[in-house]
Structure formats: C-alpha cells, structure tokens
Amino acid sequence: MAAGLEEAFGAAGEFGGAQRRLTALLVLLQVYVACQSVLIVLVGAVPQYRVERAAAAAGGAQRVRFLSNFTSIVTEWYLIEQEAYKVSLASSLFFAGLLIGNITFGPLSDKLGRKPVYISGLFFDIVFGYVTALAPNYGIFAVSRFLVGIVNGGMALVSFVLTQEYVGKSFWSFTGSLTNLTFAVGIAVYALLGYYVREWRYLALVSNTLGVIFFLLSFMLPESPRWLYSQGKTAEAEDVMQYIALGNGRERLNLKLKPSAGTLRKDEPPPGILHLIKHPVLRWRTVVLMYIWYVCSFVYYGLTLNAGELGGNLYLNVALYGLVEVPAFPLCIFFIEKSWSGRRRTMMWFLMFAGFACIFTMFLQKNSGLLLSPTLLALCGKMMVSAAFNIAYIYTSELYPTVLRNAGLGVCSMSCRFGGILAPFVPTMKSLSPSVPFVVFGISGLSAGFLTLFLPETLNKPIAESIEELQSPKYRVLKNEKAEQTS
C-alpha cells in the first residue's frame, strides 16, 4: 500500500540515530555561521586612542597612538574620526550580502536541491572568508565581507531547512531551537577566540578554518527526502528513507510512497517566489512575516553590535550577548508546544517583552545599580528577541508548503537583512541621547508583536507538501480534525 511521507517518517523513525548524526553536523555548523555573522564586533572594535596633534601643528605628520592590547581594522587602517563610518559600512555590506543570498539561494535550492546548493555556498563562504583575513586594504576587506554575506546567508538558510526536513514534523521545533541555540553559543565561542587571539587577521583565519571541517563532513549528507518527494522523485525519496531507517536501527522498510499532490500536473512550471504573491493564502502571511523577520533582525543585531559600545570588558560583553540567549530556547520549546500558547501567542509575547525591555531603559540611569541597569535590561531584550527569532524560523517553516518553503524562508530572510543593514547605524544615535537606540528597538518590537496576531496557529496542524494541499477544502478539514484529536 502506498504511503505518504509523514507515514514513512513514522515507520523509519522521526528522530533516530541517523537523524541525530545528520542534524548534529548542521547544528554545530552554526558556530561557524555565528563567527562570520559577528566577526566585525571584534575585528572592527575601536580601542581607546590618543591623537598627538602637537606634532601636526609643528608641521609633522599627525600621529595616532592606540591604547589597546589588540589589533583591528581600525588600528591597521586608522578608521577613526572621519573614517570611522567605514566600520559600520563593512558590517552593513555583510548584511546586504545576506539579503542577496537569501533571495537567490532559497529558490535555487527549491529547484536544484538542498544539498548541492548548501555545499556550494559553504565552499565559497570559506574562500571569501580567507580573502577577508588576508585583505591588503579596506576596499578588498569590504568587498569580501559583502561576498561572505551572500554565501553565508544563503548557505545557513538551506542548512536550517535541511535540519527540519531530515526529521519528523513533531521534532521541527526541537531541531529549529537547537540550531538557533548553537548560533548563540557560537557568539560566545567567538568572544573566547577573540580573547586569546588578539591579532585580527589571525582571529579571522581561525574563525574561518572551522568551516573547512564542516565542508569536508558535509559530503556525507543525503538529499532532503521532503524535497525529493515534492519534486516527484519518489524512488530517490524512498532510498533516503531506507537509509534513515537502517541508520535508526530499523529493519529494511517495505515502503512505496504515493505521488505528492503537487507533482500530478507536469505541464505547469515549478512554483517560485511569484507564487507567494499570486496565492491569497500565502500573500498576507508573507507580508506580515517579512515585517516580523525585519524587526527580529533589526533588534537582534542592533543589540548584539551595541555590545562593543558598552562599558567594561569587550570580550565579556560579546560573550554575554551570546550566552543570554541560551535560557530563551528552553522557554521556546516549552511554550510553543502548549495548546494554550502555541507558536503565535508565544512569539507575540516575546516580541512585546523585548520591546518593553528596550523602552524601559530610557527611564534608568547608568549608575542605577546592577539590577536596574540599562545594560541588564538590554540583555533581557536580547534574550526575548532571540526567543522570538527562534520561533520565527520554526513558525515560518510550518506556514509554507514544502515546494515553497525555501522560497518563503528566503523572502522572509531577505526582509530581515534590511534590519541587519540598518542595525549597525542605530547605536550611533546615542549621540542624540543614550536611550534613543533602545527606544527605536522597543517600538519596533511592540509593533511586530501586534502584527503576529494576524497569523494562523500551526501547532498540531499537518504540514502541506504542495500549494494544492494548502488551499484545498480537504486539507482544511483535515487540519480541523487533527487539531480536535490532539486537543
């Protein structure tokens, strides 16, 4: 008897030994992704310096003395005063690259497959990462950060989708949360590397070399069985499911997959980004999700990049801004699986709390004590927006059918990169008032939390493999029946 893909996962195992090994590789990859994403925080750190203007007044060359025990692009290329904007520009170029990578890699992996697009992206990520470390001047450094952004963002997006599509639907929230948790730990790992490697070029080389290990191990990954199934390649999907079943310690399956609803009509072109606009069910979801992703990135990276602006130990601040996210993920896993909270309400409250935490900093003084310090509230805001960002990945994956999942995630990730592009410049608004950056982040979080209410709940709902399933009355009845059975 022909079976559907979810039934095949039930027979092979939803999260057995084989899937743990496959997802472990992709989850640990986030340490490398995190190092590249926040590289500029330490590589572009601005140390204290003294300008000896007397020499310049006497007709000699102006001399700058940096009072630090580390190097950065600032100390090597004297990116201070009128040249200081170049540090934020390099960071924004990286996020502009992420935007392009998210636009291109999502649809490419929907058409060509997850594995080849992922491995190609990781390869070029490593190559351009070495160009960053060896750049002879600022121009090449800035261009390399832009190119790293393109391939890093696209590769990370496809790897996240793979972690979801190797496992049964009931484990999506777990693997998604674990992926984002590892990204947070990766920020702390990068801070630790920076503490011991004070020369910025060596730091960039060490951070990038992590990618080589993951690249070599990635060749053992199979193609996504969900992608194969959505493309009508049922025989290949069956082979991958057999591989998973045997790796999980199961006996060889007597498995025959029935054709996916989305592959019955061969005369139609494969779905693309335009289908997100063309289909009414997906159009409104996409608009709301794009704004939510924009705000999550805007607040997340704004607060992270602001770590270098805080007083105290630079490396400790960066590590804290990563580690403060760790408690957010158990909270996510707990709340999003409860019928009284689910995905939608949980994300709304985390965004709201992040907004309030940032806004309340304007009422506090810098010397108001540890428990009521702006830094502590900013860390709370970072934890809350990290939780919302984590849910956004899981929630968005469930709101799109398999044939458009990468395209949908790509468009949402594209919009969030606009937030990343703007985020490096927000901390500079403290020249108006120290609280202005946090007020901007706070209002953004509150507005995104409100818009979350316009999205449907996906907890205990079946995953659509095709657009036809998403829109058909039969699918909607199935959703209602399954929700009633599990409530």
mmCIF file with all atom_site columns, N, CA, C and O in Angstrom, residues 28-37 122 125-127 129 148 152 155 186 207-212 214:
data_model
loop_
_atom_site.group_PDB
_atom_site.id
_atom_site.type_symbol
_atom_site.label_atom_id
_atom_site.label_alt_id
_atom_site.label_comp_id
_atom_site.label_asym_id
_atom_site.label_entity_id
_atom_site.label_seq_id
_atom_site.pdbx_PDB_ins_code
_atom_site.Cartn_x
_atom_site.Cartn_y
_atom_site.Cartn_z
_atom_site.occupancy
_atom_site.B_iso_or_equiv
_atom_site.pdbx_formal_charge
_atom_site.auth_seq_id
_atom_site.auth_comp_id
_atom_site.auth_asym_id
_atom_site.auth_atom_id
_atom_site.pdbx_PDB_model_num
ATOM 1   N N  . LEU A 1 28  ? 25.877 22.090 14.615 1.00 0.00 ? 28  LEU A N  1
ATOM 2   C CA . LEU A 1 28  ? 27.200 22.583 15.022 1.00 0.00 ? 28  LEU A CA 1
ATOM 3   C C  . LEU A 1 28  ? 27.779 23.561 14.003 1.00 0.00 ? 28  LEU A C  1
ATOM 4   O O  . LEU A 1 28  ? 28.609 24.410 14.357 1.00 0.00 ? 28  LEU A O  1
ATOM 5   N N  . LEU A 1 29  ? 27.336 23.446 12.756 1.00 0.00 ? 29  LEU A N  1
ATOM 6   C CA . LEU A 1 29  ? 27.761 24.406 11.727 1.00 0.00 ? 29  LEU A CA 1
ATOM 7   C C  . LEU A 1 29  ? 27.433 25.840 12.143 1.00 0.00 ? 29  LEU A C  1
ATOM 8   O O  . LEU A 1 29  ? 28.106 26.794 11.709 1.00 0.00 ? 29  LEU A O  1
ATOM 9   N N  . GLN A 1 30  ? 26.426 26.014 12.989 1.00 0.00 ? 30  GLN A N  1
ATOM 10  C CA . GLN A 1 30  ? 26.016 27.358 13.399 1.00 0.00 ? 30  GLN A CA 1
ATOM 11  C C  . GLN A 1 30  ? 27.106 28.084 14.180 1.00 0.00 ? 30  GLN A C  1
ATOM 12  O O  . GLN A 1 30  ? 27.095 29.323 14.244 1.00 0.00 ? 30  GLN A O  1
ATOM 13  N N  . VAL A 1 31  ? 28.034 27.370 14.771 1.00 0.00 ? 31  VAL A N  1
ATOM 14  C CA . VAL A 1 31  ? 29.167 28.024 15.439 1.00 0.00 ? 31  VAL A CA 1
ATOM 15  C C  . VAL A 1 31  ? 29.973 28.806 14.409 1.00 0.00 ? 31  VAL A C  1
ATOM 16  O O  . VAL A 1 31  ? 30.356 29.968 14.630 1.00 0.00 ? 31  VAL A O  1
ATOM 17  N N  . TYR A 1 32  ? 30.225 28.178 13.266 1.00 0.00 ? 32  TYR A N  1
ATOM 18  C CA . TYR A 1 32  ? 30.944 28.851 12.165 1.00 0.00 ? 32  TYR A CA 1
ATOM 19  C C  . TYR A 1 32  ? 30.131 30.011 11.610 1.00 0.00 ? 32  TYR A C  1
ATOM 20  O O  . TYR A 1 32  ? 30.663 31.099 11.365 1.00 0.00 ? 32  TYR A O  1
ATOM 21  N N  . VAL A 1 33  ? 28.823 29.786 11.406 1.00 0.00 ? 33  VAL A N  1
ATOM 22  C CA . VAL A 1 33  ? 27.949 30.845 10.886 1.00 0.00 ? 33  VAL A CA 1
ATOM 23  C C  . VAL A 1 33  ? 27.943 32.044 11.826 1.00 0.00 ? 33  VAL A C  1
ATOM 24  O O  . VAL A 1 33  ? 28.004 33.200 11.386 1.00 0.00 ? 33  VAL A O  1
ATOM 25  N N  . ALA A 1 34  ? 27.897 31.785 13.131 1.00 0.00 ? 34  ALA A N  1
ATOM 26  C CA . ALA A 1 34  ? 27.889 32.868 14.119 1.00 0.00 ? 34  ALA A CA 1
ATOM 27  C C  . ALA A 1 34  ? 29.199 33.660 14.084 1.00 0.00 ? 34  ALA A C  1
ATOM 28  O O  . ALA A 1 34  ? 29.191 34.897 14.164 1.00 0.00 ? 34  ALA A O  1
ATOM 29  N N  . CYS A 1 35  ? 30.321 32.952 13.974 1.00 0.00 ? 35  CYS A N  1
ATOM 30  C CA . CYS A 1 35  ? 31.618 33.633 13.916 1.00 0.00 ? 35  CYS A CA 1
ATOM 31  C C  . CYS A 1 35  ? 31.684 34.595 12.733 1.00 0.00 ? 35  CYS A C  1
ATOM 32  O O  . CYS A 1 35  ? 32.198 35.715 12.855 1.00 0.00 ? 35  CYS A O  1
ATOM 33  N N  . GLN A 1 36  ? 31.159 34.179 11.593 1.00 0.00 ? 36  GLN A N  1
ATOM 34  C CA . GLN A 1 36  ? 31.157 35.055 10.424 1.00 0.00 ? 36  GLN A CA 1
ATOM 35  C C  . GLN A 1 36  ? 30.178 36.210 10.586 1.00 0.00 ? 36  GLN A C  1
ATOM 36  O O  . GLN A 1 36  ? 30.437 37.334 10.157 1.00 0.00 ? 36  GLN A O  1
ATOM 37  N N  . SER A 1 37  ? 29.036 35.939 11.230 1.00 0.00 ? 37  SER A N  1
ATOM 38  C CA . SER A 1 37  ? 27.992 36.958 11.354 1.00 0.00 ? 37  SER A CA 1
ATOM 39  C C  . SER A 1 37  ? 28.408 38.108 12.263 1.00 0.00 ? 37  SER A C  1
ATOM 40  O O  . SER A 1 37  ? 28.044 39.260 12.020 1.00 0.00 ? 37  SER A O  1
ATOM 41  N N  . LEU A 1 122 ? 28.769 26.802 1.122  1.00 0.00 ? 122 LEU A N  1
ATOM 42  C CA . LEU A 1 122 ? 29.765 26.659 2.176  1.00 0.00 ? 122 LEU A CA 1
ATOM 43  C C  . LEU A 1 122 ? 31.181 26.766 1.623  1.00 0.00 ? 122 LEU A C  1
ATOM 44  O O  . LEU A 1 122 ? 32.069 27.378 2.237  1.00 0.00 ? 122 LEU A O  1
ATOM 45  N N  . ASP A 1 125 ? 31.883 30.360 0.897  1.00 0.00 ? 125 ASP A N  1
ATOM 46  C CA . ASP A 1 125 ? 31.942 31.058 2.183  1.00 0.00 ? 125 ASP A CA 1
ATOM 47  C C  . ASP A 1 125 ? 33.355 30.964 2.755  1.00 0.00 ? 125 ASP A C  1
ATOM 48  O O  . ASP A 1 125 ? 33.925 31.962 3.238  1.00 0.00 ? 125 ASP A O  1
ATOM 49  N N  . ILE A 1 126 ? 33.923 29.783 2.691  1.00 0.00 ? 126 ILE A N  1
ATOM 50  C CA . ILE A 1 126 ? 35.281 29.574 3.198  1.00 0.00 ? 126 ILE A CA 1
ATOM 51  C C  . ILE A 1 126 ? 36.301 30.360 2.375  1.00 0.00 ? 126 ILE A C  1
ATOM 52  O O  . ILE A 1 126 ? 37.195 31.026 2.919  1.00 0.00 ? 126 ILE A O  1
ATOM 53  N N  . VAL A 1 127 ? 36.161 30.305 1.051  1.00 0.00 ? 127 VAL A N  1
ATOM 54  C CA . VAL A 1 127 ? 37.109 31.001 0.164  1.00 0.00 ? 127 VAL A CA 1
ATOM 55  C C  . VAL A 1 127 ? 37.108 32.496 0.440  1.00 0.00 ? 127 VAL A C  1
ATOM 56  O O  . VAL A 1 127 ? 38.162 33.121 0.654  1.00 0.00 ? 127 VAL A O  1
ATOM 57  N N  . GLY A 1 129 ? 36.020 33.974 3.063  1.00 0.00 ? 129 GLY A N  1
ATOM 58  C CA . GLY A 1 129 ? 36.437 34.213 4.434  1.00 0.00 ? 129 GLY A CA 1
ATOM 59  C C  . GLY A 1 129 ? 37.942 34.367 4.543  1.00 0.00 ? 129 GLY A C  1
ATOM 60  O O  . GLY A 1 129 ? 38.449 35.203 5.309  1.00 0.00 ? 129 GLY A O  1
ATOM 61  N N  . VAL A 1 148 ? 31.042 37.315 1.441  1.00 0.00 ? 148 VAL A N  1
ATOM 62  C CA . VAL A 1 148 ? 30.796 36.347 2.512  1.00 0.00 ? 148 VAL A CA 1
ATOM 63  C C  . VAL A 1 148 ? 29.332 36.392 2.922  1.00 0.00 ? 148 VAL A C  1
ATOM 64  O O  . VAL A 1 148 ? 28.700 35.359 3.163  1.00 0.00 ? 148 VAL A O  1
ATOM 65  N N  . ASN A 1 152 ? 27.187 33.114 2.948  1.00 0.00 ? 152 ASN A N  1
ATOM 66  C CA . ASN A 1 152 ? 26.936 32.696 4.320  1.00 0.00 ? 152 ASN A CA 1
ATOM 67  C C  . ASN A 1 152 ? 25.440 32.691 4.612  1.00 0.00 ? 152 ASN A C  1
ATOM 68  O O  . ASN A 1 152 ? 24.911 31.737 5.189  1.00 0.00 ? 152 ASN A O  1
ATOM 69  N N  . MET A 1 155 ? 23.736 29.847 2.449  1.00 0.00 ? 155 MET A N  1
ATOM 70  C CA . MET A 1 155 ? 24.116 28.515 2.938  1.00 0.00 ? 155 MET A CA 1
ATOM 71  C C  . MET A 1 155 ? 23.451 28.210 4.281  1.00 0.00 ? 155 MET A C  1
ATOM 72  O O  . MET A 1 155 ? 22.950 27.102 4.507  1.00 0.00 ? 155 MET A O  1
ATOM 73  N N  . GLY A 1 186 ? 27.743 30.007 19.585 1.00 0.00 ? 186 GLY A N  1
ATOM 74  C CA . GLY A 1 186 ? 28.804 30.380 18.656 1.00 0.00 ? 186 GLY A CA 1
ATOM 75  C C  . GLY A 1 186 ? 29.307 31.798 18.864 1.00 0.00 ? 186 GLY A C  1
ATOM 76  O O  . GLY A 1 186 ? 30.505 32.073 18.697 1.00 0.00 ? 186 GLY A O  1
ATOM 77  N N  . SER A 1 207 ? 38.743 31.655 12.866 1.00 0.00 ? 207 SER A N  1
ATOM 78  C CA . SER A 1 207 ? 37.274 31.568 12.785 1.00 0.00 ? 207 SER A CA 1
ATOM 79  C C  . SER A 1 207 ? 36.826 30.925 11.481 1.00 0.00 ? 207 SER A C  1
ATOM 80  O O  . SER A 1 207 ? 35.876 30.145 11.456 1.00 0.00 ? 207 SER A O  1
ATOM 81  N N  . ASN A 1 208 ? 37.526 31.258 10.398 1.00 0.00 ? 208 ASN A N  1
ATOM 82  C CA . ASN A 1 208 ? 37.131 30.738 9.090  1.00 0.00 ? 208 ASN A CA 1
ATOM 83  C C  . ASN A 1 208 ? 37.525 29.284 8.893  1.00 0.00 ? 208 ASN A C  1
ATOM 84  O O  . ASN A 1 208 ? 36.844 28.540 8.177  1.00 0.00 ? 208 ASN A O  1
ATOM 85  N N  . THR A 1 209 ? 38.614 28.851 9.538  1.00 0.00 ? 209 THR A N  1
ATOM 86  C CA . THR A 1 209 ? 39.093 27.475 9.364  1.00 0.00 ? 209 THR A CA 1
ATOM 87  C C  . THR A 1 209 ? 38.095 26.463 9.918  1.00 0.00 ? 209 THR A C  1
ATOM 88  O O  . THR A 1 209 ? 38.076 25.300 9.481  1.00 0.00 ? 209 THR A O  1
ATOM 89  N N  . LEU A 1 210 ? 37.236 26.879 10.857 1.00 0.00 ? 210 LEU A N  1
ATOM 90  C CA . LEU A 1 210 ? 36.179 25.981 11.336 1.00 0.00 ? 210 LEU A CA 1
ATOM 91  C C  . LEU A 1 210 ? 35.317 25.481 10.183 1.00 0.00 ? 210 LEU A C  1
ATOM 92  O O  . LEU A 1 210 ? 34.856 24.344 10.180 1.00 0.00 ? 210 LEU A O  1
ATOM 93  N N  . GLY A 1 211 ? 35.103 26.353 9.194  1.00 0.00 ? 211 GLY A N  1
ATOM 94  C CA . GLY A 1 211 ? 34.260 25.988 8.059  1.00 0.00 ? 211 GLY A CA 1
ATOM 95  C C  . GLY A 1 211 ? 34.816 24.850 7.229  1.00 0.00 ? 211 GLY A C  1
ATOM 96  O O  . GLY A 1 211 ? 34.060 24.075 6.635  1.00 0.00 ? 211 GLY A O  1
ATOM 97  N N  . VAL A 1 212 ? 36.143 24.731 7.165  1.00 0.00 ? 212 VAL A N  1
ATOM 98  C CA . VAL A 1 212 ? 36.771 23.664 6.365  1.00 0.00 ? 212 VAL A CA 1
ATOM 99  C C  . VAL A 1 212 ? 36.369 22.294 6.905  1.00 0.00 ? 212 VAL A C  1
ATOM 100 O O  . VAL A 1 212 ? 36.069 21.363 6.134  1.00 0.00 ? 212 VAL A O  1
ATOM 101 N N  . PHE A 1 214 ? 33.630 21.475 8.577  1.00 0.00 ? 214 PHE A N  1
ATOM 102 C CA . PHE A 1 214 ? 32.228 21.194 8.262  1.00 0.00 ? 214 PHE A CA 1
ATOM 103 C C  . PHE A 1 214 ? 32.034 20.915 6.772  1.00 0.00 ? 214 PHE A C  1
ATOM 104 O O  . PHE A 1 214 ? 31.198 20.092 6.390  1.00 0.00 ? 214 PHE A O  1
#
